[in-house]
Coordinates of C-alpha atoms in Angstrom, one line a residue:
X1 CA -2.5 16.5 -16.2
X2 CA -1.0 16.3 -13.1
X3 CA -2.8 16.3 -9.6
X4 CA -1.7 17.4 -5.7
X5 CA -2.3 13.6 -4.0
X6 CA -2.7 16.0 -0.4
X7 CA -4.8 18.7 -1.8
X8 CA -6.4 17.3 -5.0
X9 CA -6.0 20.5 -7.0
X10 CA -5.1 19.7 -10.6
X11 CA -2.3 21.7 -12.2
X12 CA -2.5 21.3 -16.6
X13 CA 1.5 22.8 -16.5
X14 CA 3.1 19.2 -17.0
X15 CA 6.9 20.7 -16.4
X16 CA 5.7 21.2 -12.7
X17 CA 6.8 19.0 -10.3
X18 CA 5.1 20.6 -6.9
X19 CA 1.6 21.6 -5.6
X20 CA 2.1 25.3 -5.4
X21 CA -0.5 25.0 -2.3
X22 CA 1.0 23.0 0.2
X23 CA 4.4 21.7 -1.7
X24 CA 3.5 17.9 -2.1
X25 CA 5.1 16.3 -4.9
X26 CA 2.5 16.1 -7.9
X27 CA 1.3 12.8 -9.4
X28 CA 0.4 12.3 -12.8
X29 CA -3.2 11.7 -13.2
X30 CA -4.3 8.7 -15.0
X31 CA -6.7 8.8 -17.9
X32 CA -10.0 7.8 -15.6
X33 CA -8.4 10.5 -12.9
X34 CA -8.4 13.3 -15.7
X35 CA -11.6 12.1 -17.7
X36 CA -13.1 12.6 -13.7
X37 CA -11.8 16.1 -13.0
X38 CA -13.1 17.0 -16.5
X39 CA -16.8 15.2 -16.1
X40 CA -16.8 16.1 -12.3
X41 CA -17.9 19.9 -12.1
X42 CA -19.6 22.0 -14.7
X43 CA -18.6 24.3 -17.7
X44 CA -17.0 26.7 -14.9
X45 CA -14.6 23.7 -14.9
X46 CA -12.4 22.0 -12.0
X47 CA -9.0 24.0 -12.8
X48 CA -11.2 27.6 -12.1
X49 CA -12.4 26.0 -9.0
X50 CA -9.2 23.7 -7.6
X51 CA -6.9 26.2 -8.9
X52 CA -8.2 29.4 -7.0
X53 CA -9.6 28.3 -4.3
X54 CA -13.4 29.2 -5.5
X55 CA -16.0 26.9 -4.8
X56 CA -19.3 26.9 -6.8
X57 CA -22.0 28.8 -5.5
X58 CA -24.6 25.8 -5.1
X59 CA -24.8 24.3 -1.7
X60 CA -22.5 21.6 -0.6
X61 CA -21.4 20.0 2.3
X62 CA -19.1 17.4 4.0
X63 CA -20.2 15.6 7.1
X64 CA -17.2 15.2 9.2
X65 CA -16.7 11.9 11.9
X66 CA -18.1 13.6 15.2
X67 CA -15.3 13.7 18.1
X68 CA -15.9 11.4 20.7
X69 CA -15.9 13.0 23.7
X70 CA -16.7 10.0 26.0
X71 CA -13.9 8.2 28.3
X72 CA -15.5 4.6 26.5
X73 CA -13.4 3.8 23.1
X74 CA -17.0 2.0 21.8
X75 CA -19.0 5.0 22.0
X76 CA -16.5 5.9 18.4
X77 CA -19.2 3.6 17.0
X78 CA -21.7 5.9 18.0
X79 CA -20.0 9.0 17.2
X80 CA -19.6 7.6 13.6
X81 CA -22.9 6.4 13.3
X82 CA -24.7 9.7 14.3
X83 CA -22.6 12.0 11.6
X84 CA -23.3 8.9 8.7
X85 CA -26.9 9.1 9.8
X86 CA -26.8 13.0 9.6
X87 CA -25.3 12.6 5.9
X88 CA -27.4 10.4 5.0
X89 CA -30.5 11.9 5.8
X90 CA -28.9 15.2 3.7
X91 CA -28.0 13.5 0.7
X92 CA -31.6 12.7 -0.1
X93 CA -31.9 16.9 -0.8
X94 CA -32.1 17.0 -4.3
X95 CA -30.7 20.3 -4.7
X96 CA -27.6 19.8 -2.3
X97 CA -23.7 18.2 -2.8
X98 CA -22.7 16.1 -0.1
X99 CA -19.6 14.3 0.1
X100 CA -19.2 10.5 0.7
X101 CA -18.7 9.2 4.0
X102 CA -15.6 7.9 3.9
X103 CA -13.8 11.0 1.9
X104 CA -15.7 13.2 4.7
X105 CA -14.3 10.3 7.7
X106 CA -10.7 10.4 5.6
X107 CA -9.8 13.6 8.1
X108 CA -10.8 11.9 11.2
X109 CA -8.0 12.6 13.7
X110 CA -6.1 15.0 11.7
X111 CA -5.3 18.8 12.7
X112 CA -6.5 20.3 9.5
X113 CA -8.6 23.2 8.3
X114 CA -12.2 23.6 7.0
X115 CA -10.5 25.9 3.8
X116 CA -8.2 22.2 3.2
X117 CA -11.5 20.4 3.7
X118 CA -13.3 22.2 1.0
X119 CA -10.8 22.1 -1.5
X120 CA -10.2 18.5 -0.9
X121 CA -13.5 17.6 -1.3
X122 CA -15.0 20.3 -3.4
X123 CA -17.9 21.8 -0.8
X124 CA -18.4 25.0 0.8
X125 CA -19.8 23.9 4.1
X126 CA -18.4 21.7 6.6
X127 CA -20.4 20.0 9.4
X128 CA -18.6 19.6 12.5
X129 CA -19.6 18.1 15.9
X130 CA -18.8 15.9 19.4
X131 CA -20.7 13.6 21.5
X132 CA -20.7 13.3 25.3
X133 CA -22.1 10.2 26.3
X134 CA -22.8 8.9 29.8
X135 CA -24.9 6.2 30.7
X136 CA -28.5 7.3 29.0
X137 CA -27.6 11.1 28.8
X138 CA -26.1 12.6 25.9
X139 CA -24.4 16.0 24.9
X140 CA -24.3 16.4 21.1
X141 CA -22.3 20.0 20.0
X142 CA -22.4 20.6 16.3
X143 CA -21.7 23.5 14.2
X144 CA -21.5 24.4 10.3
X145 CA -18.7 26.3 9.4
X146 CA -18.3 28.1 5.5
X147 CA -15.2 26.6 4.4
X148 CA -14.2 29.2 2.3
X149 CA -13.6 31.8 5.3
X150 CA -13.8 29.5 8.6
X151 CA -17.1 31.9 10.0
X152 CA -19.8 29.8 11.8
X153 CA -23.0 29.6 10.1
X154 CA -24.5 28.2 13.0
X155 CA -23.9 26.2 15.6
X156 CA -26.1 24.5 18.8
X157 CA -25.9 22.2 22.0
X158 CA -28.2 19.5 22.7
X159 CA -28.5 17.9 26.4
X160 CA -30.8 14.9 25.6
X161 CA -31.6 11.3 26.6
X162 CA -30.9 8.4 24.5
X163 CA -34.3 7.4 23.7
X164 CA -34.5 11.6 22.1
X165 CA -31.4 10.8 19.6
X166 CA -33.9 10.4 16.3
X167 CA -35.7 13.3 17.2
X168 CA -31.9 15.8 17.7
X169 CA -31.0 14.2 14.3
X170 CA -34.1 15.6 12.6
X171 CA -33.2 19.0 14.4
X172 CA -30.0 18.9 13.6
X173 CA -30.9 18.1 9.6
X174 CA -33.5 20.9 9.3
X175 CA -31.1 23.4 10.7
X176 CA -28.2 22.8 8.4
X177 CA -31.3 22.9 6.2
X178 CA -32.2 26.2 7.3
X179 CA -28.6 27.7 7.9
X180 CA -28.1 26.6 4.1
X181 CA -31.6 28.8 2.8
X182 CA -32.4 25.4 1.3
X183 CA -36.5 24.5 0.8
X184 CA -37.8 21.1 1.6
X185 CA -41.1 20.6 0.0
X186 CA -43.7 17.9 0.7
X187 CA -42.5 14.5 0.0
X188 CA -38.6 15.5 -0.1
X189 CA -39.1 16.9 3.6
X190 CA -40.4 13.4 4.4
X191 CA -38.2 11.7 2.8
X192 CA -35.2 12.7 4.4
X193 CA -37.0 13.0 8.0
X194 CA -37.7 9.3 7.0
X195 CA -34.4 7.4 8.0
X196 CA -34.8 6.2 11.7
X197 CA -36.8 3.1 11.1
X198 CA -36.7 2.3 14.6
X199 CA -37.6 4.1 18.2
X200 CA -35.9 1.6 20.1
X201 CA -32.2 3.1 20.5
X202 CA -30.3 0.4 21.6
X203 CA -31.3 -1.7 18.2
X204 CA -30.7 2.1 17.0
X205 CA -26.5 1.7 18.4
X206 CA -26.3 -2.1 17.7
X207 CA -27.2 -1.3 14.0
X208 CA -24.8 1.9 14.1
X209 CA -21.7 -0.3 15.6
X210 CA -22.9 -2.9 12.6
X211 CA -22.2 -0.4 9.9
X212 CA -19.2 0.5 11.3
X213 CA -17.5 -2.6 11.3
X214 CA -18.4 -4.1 8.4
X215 CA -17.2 -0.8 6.6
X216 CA -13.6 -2.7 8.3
X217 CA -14.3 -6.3 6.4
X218 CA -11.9 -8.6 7.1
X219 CA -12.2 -10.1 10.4
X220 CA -14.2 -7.7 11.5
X221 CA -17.2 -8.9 9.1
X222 CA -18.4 -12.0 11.7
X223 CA -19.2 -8.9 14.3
X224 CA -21.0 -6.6 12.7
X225 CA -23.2 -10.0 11.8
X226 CA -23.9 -10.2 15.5
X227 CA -24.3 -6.4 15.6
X228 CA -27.2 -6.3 13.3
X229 CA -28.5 -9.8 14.4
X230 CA -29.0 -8.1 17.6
X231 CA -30.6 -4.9 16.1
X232 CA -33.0 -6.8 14.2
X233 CA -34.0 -9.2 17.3
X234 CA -34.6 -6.1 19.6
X235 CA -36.8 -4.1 16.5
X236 CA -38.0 -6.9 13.3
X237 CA -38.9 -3.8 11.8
X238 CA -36.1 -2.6 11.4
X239 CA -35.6 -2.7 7.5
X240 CA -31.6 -0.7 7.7
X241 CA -30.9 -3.5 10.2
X242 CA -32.2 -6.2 7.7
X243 CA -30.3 -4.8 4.7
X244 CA -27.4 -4.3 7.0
X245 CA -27.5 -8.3 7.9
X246 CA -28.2 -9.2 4.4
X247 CA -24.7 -6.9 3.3
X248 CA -23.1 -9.0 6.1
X249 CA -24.3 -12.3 5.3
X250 CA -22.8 -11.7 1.5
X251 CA -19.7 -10.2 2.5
X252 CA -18.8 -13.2 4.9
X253 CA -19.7 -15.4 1.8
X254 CA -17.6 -14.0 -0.7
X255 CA -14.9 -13.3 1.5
X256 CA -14.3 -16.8 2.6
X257 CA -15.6 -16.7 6.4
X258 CA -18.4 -19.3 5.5
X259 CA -20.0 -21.4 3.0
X260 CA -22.2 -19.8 0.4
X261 CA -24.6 -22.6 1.3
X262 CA -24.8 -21.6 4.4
X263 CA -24.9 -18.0 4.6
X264 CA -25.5 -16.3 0.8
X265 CA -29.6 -18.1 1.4
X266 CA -29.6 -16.4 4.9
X267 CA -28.5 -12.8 3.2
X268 CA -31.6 -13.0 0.6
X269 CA -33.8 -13.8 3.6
X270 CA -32.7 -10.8 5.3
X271 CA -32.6 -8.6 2.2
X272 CA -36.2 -9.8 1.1
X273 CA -37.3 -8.7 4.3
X274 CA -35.7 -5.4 4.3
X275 CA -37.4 -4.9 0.7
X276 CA -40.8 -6.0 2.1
X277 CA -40.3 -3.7 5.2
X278 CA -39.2 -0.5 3.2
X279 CA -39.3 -0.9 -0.8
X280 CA -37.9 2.6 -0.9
X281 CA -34.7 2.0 0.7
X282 CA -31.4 2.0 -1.3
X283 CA -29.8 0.2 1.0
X284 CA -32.2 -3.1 0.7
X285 CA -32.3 -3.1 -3.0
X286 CA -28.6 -2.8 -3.6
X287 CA -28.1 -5.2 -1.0
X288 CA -30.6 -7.8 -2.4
X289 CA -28.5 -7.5 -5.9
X290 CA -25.4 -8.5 -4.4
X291 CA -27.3 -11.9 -3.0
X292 CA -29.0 -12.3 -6.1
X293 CA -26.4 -12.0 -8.3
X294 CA -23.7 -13.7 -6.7
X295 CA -25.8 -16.7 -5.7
X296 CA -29.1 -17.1 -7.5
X297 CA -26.3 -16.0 -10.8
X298 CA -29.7 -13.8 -11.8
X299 CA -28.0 -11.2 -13.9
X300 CA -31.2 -9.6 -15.2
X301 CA -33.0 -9.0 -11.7
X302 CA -29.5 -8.1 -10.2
X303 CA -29.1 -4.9 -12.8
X304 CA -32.7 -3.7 -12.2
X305 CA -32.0 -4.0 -8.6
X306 CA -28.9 -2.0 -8.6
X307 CA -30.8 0.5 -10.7
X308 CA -33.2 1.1 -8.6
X309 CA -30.7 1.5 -5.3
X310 CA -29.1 4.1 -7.5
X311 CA -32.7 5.8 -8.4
X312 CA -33.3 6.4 -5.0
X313 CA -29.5 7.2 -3.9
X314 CA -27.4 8.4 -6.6
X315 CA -25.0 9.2 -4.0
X316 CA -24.5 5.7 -2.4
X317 CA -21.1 4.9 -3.0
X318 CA -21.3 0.9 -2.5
X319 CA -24.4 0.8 -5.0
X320 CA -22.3 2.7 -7.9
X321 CA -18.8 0.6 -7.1
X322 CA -21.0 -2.5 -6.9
X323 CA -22.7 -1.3 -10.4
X324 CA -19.5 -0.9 -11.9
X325 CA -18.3 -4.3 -10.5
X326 CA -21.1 -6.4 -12.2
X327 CA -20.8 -4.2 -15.7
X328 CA -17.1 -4.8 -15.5
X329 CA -17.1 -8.9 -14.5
X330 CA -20.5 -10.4 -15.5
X331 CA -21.9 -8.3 -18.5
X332 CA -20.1 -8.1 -21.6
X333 CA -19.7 -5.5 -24.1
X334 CA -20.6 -2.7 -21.8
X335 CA -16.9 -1.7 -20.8
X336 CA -17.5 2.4 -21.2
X337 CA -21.2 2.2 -19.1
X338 CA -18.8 0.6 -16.4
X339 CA -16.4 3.3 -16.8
X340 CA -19.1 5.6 -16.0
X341 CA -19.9 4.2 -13.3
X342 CA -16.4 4.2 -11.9
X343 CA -16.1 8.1 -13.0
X344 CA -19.2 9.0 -10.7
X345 CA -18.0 7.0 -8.1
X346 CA -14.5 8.6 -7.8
X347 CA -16.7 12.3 -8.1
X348 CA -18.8 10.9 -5.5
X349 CA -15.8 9.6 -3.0
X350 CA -12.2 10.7 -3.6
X351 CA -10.3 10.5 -1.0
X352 CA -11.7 6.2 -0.3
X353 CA -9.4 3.9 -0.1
X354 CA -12.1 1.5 -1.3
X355 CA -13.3 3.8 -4.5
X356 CA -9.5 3.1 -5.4
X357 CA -9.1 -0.4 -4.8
X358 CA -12.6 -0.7 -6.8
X359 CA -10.8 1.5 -9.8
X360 CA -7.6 -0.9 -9.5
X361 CA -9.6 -3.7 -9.8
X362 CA -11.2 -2.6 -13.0
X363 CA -7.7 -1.4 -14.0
X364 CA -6.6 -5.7 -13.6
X365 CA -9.2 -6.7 -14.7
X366 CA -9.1 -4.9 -18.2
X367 CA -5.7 -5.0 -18.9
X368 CA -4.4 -1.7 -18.0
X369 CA -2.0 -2.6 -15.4
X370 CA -0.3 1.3 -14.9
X371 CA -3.5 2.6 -14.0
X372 CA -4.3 -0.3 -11.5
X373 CA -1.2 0.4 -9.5
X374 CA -1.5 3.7 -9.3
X375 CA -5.0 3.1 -7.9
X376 CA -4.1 0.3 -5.7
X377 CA -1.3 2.5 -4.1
X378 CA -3.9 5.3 -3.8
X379 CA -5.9 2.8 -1.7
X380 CA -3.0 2.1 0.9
X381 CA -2.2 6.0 0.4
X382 CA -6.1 6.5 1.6
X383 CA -6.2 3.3 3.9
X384 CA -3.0 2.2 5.2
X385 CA -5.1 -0.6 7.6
X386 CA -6.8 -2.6 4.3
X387 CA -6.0 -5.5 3.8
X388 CA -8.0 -5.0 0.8
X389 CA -5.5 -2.3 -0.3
X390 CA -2.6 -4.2 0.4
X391 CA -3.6 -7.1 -1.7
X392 CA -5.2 -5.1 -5.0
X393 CA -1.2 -3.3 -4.7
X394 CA 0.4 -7.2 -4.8
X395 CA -1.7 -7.9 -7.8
X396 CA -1.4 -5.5 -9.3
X397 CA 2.3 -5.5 -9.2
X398 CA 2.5 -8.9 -10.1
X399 CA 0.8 -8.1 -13.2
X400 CA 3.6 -5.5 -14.0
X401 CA 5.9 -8.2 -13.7
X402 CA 7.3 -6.3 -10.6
X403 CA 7.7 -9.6 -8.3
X404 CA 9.6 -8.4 -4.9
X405 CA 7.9 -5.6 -4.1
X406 CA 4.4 -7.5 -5.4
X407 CA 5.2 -10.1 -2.3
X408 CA 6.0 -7.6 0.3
X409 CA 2.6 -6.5 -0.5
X410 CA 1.3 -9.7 -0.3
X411 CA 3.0 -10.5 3.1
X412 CA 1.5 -7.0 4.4
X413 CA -2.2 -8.2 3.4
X414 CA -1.4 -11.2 4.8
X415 CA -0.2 -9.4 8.3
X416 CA -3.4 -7.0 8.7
X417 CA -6.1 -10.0 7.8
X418 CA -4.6 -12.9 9.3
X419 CA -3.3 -14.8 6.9
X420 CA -6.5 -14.7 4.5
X421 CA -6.9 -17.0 2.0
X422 CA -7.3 -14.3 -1.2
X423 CA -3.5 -13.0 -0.7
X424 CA -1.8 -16.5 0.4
X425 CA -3.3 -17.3 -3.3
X426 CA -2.1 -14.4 -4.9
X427 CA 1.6 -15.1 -2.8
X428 CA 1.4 -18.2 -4.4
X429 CA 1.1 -17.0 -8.3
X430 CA 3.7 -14.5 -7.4
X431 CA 6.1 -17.0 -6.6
X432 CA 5.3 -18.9 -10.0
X433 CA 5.9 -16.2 -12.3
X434 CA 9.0 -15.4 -10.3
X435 CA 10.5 -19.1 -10.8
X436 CA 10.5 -19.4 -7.4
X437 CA 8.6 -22.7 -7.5
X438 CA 9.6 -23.9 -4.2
X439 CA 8.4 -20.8 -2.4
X440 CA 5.1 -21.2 -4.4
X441 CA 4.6 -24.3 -3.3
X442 CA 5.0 -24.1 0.3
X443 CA 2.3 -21.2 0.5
X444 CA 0.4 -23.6 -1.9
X445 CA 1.0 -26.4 1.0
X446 CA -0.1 -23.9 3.7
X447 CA -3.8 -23.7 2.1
X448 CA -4.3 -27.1 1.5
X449 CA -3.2 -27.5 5.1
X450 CA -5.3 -25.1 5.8
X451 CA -8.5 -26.2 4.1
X452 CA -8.3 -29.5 6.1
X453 CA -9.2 -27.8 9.2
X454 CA -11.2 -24.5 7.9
X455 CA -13.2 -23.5 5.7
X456 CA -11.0 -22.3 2.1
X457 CA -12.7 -20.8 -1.1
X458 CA -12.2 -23.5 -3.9
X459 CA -12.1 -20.0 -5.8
X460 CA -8.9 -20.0 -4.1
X461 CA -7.4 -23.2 -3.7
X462 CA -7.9 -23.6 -7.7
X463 CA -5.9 -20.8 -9.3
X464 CA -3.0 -21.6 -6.6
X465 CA -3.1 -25.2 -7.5
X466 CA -3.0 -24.5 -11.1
X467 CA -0.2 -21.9 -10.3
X468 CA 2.0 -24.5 -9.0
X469 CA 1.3 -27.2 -12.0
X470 CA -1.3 -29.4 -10.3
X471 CA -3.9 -29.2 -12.8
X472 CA -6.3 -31.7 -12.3
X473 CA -6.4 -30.8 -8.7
X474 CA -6.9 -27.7 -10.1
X475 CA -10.1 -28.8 -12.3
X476 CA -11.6 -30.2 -9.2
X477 CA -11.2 -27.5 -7.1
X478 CA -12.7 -25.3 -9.5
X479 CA -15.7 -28.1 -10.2
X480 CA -16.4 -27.6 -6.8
X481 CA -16.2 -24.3 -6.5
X482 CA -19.2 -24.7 -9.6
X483 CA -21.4 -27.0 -7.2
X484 CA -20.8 -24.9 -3.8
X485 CA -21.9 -21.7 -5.5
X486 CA -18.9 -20.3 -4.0
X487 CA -19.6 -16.4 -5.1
X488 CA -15.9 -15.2 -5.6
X489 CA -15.8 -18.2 -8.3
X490 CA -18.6 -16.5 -10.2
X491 CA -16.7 -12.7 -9.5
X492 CA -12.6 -13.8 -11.3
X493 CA -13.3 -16.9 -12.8
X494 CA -13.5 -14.4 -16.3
X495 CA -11.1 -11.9 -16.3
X496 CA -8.4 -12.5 -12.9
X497 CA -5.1 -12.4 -13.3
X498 CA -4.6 -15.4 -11.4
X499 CA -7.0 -17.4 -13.2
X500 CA -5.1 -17.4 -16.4
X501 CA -3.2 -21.1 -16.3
X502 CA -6.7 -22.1 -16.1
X503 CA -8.9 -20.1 -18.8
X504 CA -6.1 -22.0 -20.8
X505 CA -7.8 -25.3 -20.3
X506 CA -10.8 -26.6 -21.8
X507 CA -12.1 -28.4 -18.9
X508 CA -11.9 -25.3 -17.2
X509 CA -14.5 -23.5 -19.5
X510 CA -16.7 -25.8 -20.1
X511 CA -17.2 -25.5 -16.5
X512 CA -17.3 -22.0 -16.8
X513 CA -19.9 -22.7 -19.4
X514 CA -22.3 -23.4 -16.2
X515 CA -22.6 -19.9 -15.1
X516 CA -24.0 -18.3 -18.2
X517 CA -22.2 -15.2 -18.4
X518 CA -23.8 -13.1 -20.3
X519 CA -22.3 -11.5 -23.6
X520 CA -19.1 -13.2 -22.9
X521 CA -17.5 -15.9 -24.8
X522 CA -15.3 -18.5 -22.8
X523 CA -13.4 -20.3 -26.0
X524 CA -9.6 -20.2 -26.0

């Protein structure tokens, strides 16, 4: 099958080389891509629906990134924040579609239709709105708009006050609601009413601005840890706020910024408390499986955890990539669950740059090297600004054997995130498998020099020391890497590509041995 990367429509004539929509060169879709289109929609099918233009008859709807309308660039945080919160609270309606945030955000910016919009994401409503903002007062415009023939369903102005922005969010969601001839019942009406968690709107905007950068990572990750720090200091009840800091506190430890030691104990904390404040928010759970798995290693508690985020949300994209992650890395023997997993997310968010990068690491991860840079490049396609993106593309390159063009992705990971540690690393294997040992080892010689005067993963330094033939420096780095409880040593130590000089030592395994995978066997 072949599939429109503008449009997503899915053509099944393979001697076709355009979209006969919009003219955009086709793709050809890999095996998870076509499995998805095939598992995504019902027995009416995907090539009835992306082929004609017909969209099912059950309700469904894309929240678009409201239009800031404000003369301060920070209010985008706001703007952001108040269509998430709006999607958020309409995903919990049972008998209504809503697209993932950051498919819905992909068209932030761009001049294009609601008909587009629809058949992009497969929904026949689009929410649409701006937000004037000055000093307290606020002017929110939305309207919904059928995307099959571009008439307004409805559409309304609110002139409010800050401290009225929870209650225009609950008018806002039951008049979609009502527009839509959808029924909230009892306990569903409260449930999705039930999503402020706070009165106090300026722990409210700290919290939203928190979301919104960590959604960035990179460097961005150390201030939206001071965004939600704030929230939750201005409102401890604040459970999103908690969950939000506990997310933070993880990411910055995996992602090099600090010591496990000293932050992964902080983001349990902060997700216990968001547990004990709200048991019933997906957010908390799937937040205190991340910290629980990647540093207390407790596999069993980490998969009832992330079951239970996805019980509650089965729509929360981060709960099913980070589901399919630890099926995919830590579990053994459960490759096809994974899959799953990684089919739902893609029907869940298709046009994320991170959904892809997620898919292109399963792709490296399990061997099937086409399909993880087709992904990868989907991901830069989606996300031009990820780093994340960037590197997934230079490994999975390098796994293709395709060396130049695997370090000019490197060197562009390395331009958007400052030189971080994960792509110097990958640079570094790149360069070995090239025979370009002297290269190798001056990036090598940059992260030692490096490490000396910051903080470096030894889930990093390892694999580039063992790349460039210093192996026992190599065995200590990864030893260490053991005792610190560095989490990224516990997420590729199995199944990375760059790990492979050292799965072929004993020494290596035995440490291994230490982290108890389950189902997996470490001998040579």
């Amino acid at each position: 099958m072949k599939r429109c990367p503008q449009c997503n429509r899915v053509e099944s004539d393979e001697t076709l080389k355009f979209c006969r929509v919009d003219g955009t060169p086709l793709t050809v879709s890999t095996a998870l891509e076509s499995e998805s289109a095939t598992m995504a929609l019902p027995a009416s099918g995907p090539i009835e629906e992306v082929t004609t233009g017909r969209l099912r008859n059950a309700p469904s709807i894309a929240v678009l990134s409201f239009v800031n309308m404000s003369a301060d660039p920070e209010n985008e945080y706001f703007c952001d924040g108040l269509a998430e919160e709006l999607l958020n609270a309409l995903a919990k309606i049972e008998n209504l579609k809503v697209a993932a945030r950051t498919s819905s955000f992909s068209f932030k910016g761009k001049n294009v239709n609601v008909d587009e919009i629809g058949r992009a994401l497969h929904v026949n409503t689009v929410l649409e709105g701006s937000v004037r903002k000055s000093g307290n007062r606020l002017r929110i415009t939305v309207q919904l708009v059928n995307a099959t023939d571009g008439y307004h369903l409805w559409s309304e102005r609110y002139d409010r006050e800050m401290q009225d922005i929870f209650d225009v969010q609950d008018e806002i969601t039951l008049a979609v609601v009502d527009a839509l001839k959808l029924r909230l019942l009892g306990d569903t009406k409260e449930a999705v009413l039930k999503r402020h968690h706070t009165k106090d709107s300026a722990a409210y905007q700290a919290y939203l601005k928190g979301r919104a950068l960590l959604y960035q990572r990179g460097l961005s990750i150390p201030r939206a840890i001071d965004c939600f720090t704030q929230a939750v200091s201005l409102d401890g009840e604040y459970a999103p706020a908690w969950a939000g800091l506990a997310d933070g506190y993880t990411t910055s430890g995996y992602s090099g910024f600090k010591p496990a030691t000293e932050v992964m104990p902080r983001a349990l904390e902060a997700a216990r408390r968001a547990l004990q404040l709200d048991p019933d928010l997906a957010e908390a759970h799937n937040a205190f499986a991340c910290a629980t798995l990647l540093y207390d290693l407790d596999y069993d508690l980490a998969e009832q955890e992330f079951k239970r985020a996805l019980e509650l949300n089965p729509n929360y994209p981060q709960a099913r990539a980070w589901y399919a992650l630890f099926l995919l890395q830590w579990i053994g023997g459960r490759d096809q669950e994974a899959r799953d997993e990684l089919l739902q997310l893609l029907q869940i968010d298709p046009l994320s740059g991170y959904a892809n990068v997620i898919l292109a690491f399963s792709g490296i991860s399990g061997g099937r090297v086409s399909e993880a840079v087709e992904h990868a490049r989907r991901g830069v396609e989606l996300d031009p600004n990820s780093y994340l993106a960037h590197w997934s593309v230079s490994v999975a390159l390098a796994c293709d054997a395709q060396y130049e063009e695997a370090a000019a992705a490197a060197e562009r990971a390395l331009a958007i995130s400052g030189r971080h540690s994960w792509a110097l690393t990958t640079l570094v294997s790149i360069y070995a498998a090239w025979d370009k040992l002297d290269s190798a080892r001056a990036v090598y010689r940059e992260l030692e020099a490096r490490s000396v005067r910051e903080y470096i993963q030894p889930a990093m330094l390892a694999p580039a020391a063992a790349a460039v033939g210093e192996m026992d420096r190599a065995i200590a780095f990864a030893q260490q890497a053991l005792d610190d409880k560095d989490p990224l040593f516990v997420m590729l130590a199995r199944t990375w590509p760059d790990y492979g000089r050292l799965r072929a030592d004993s020494r290596f395994l035995g440490i291994v041995s230490h982290l108890a995978l389950p189902g997996w066997s470490m001998a040579p």
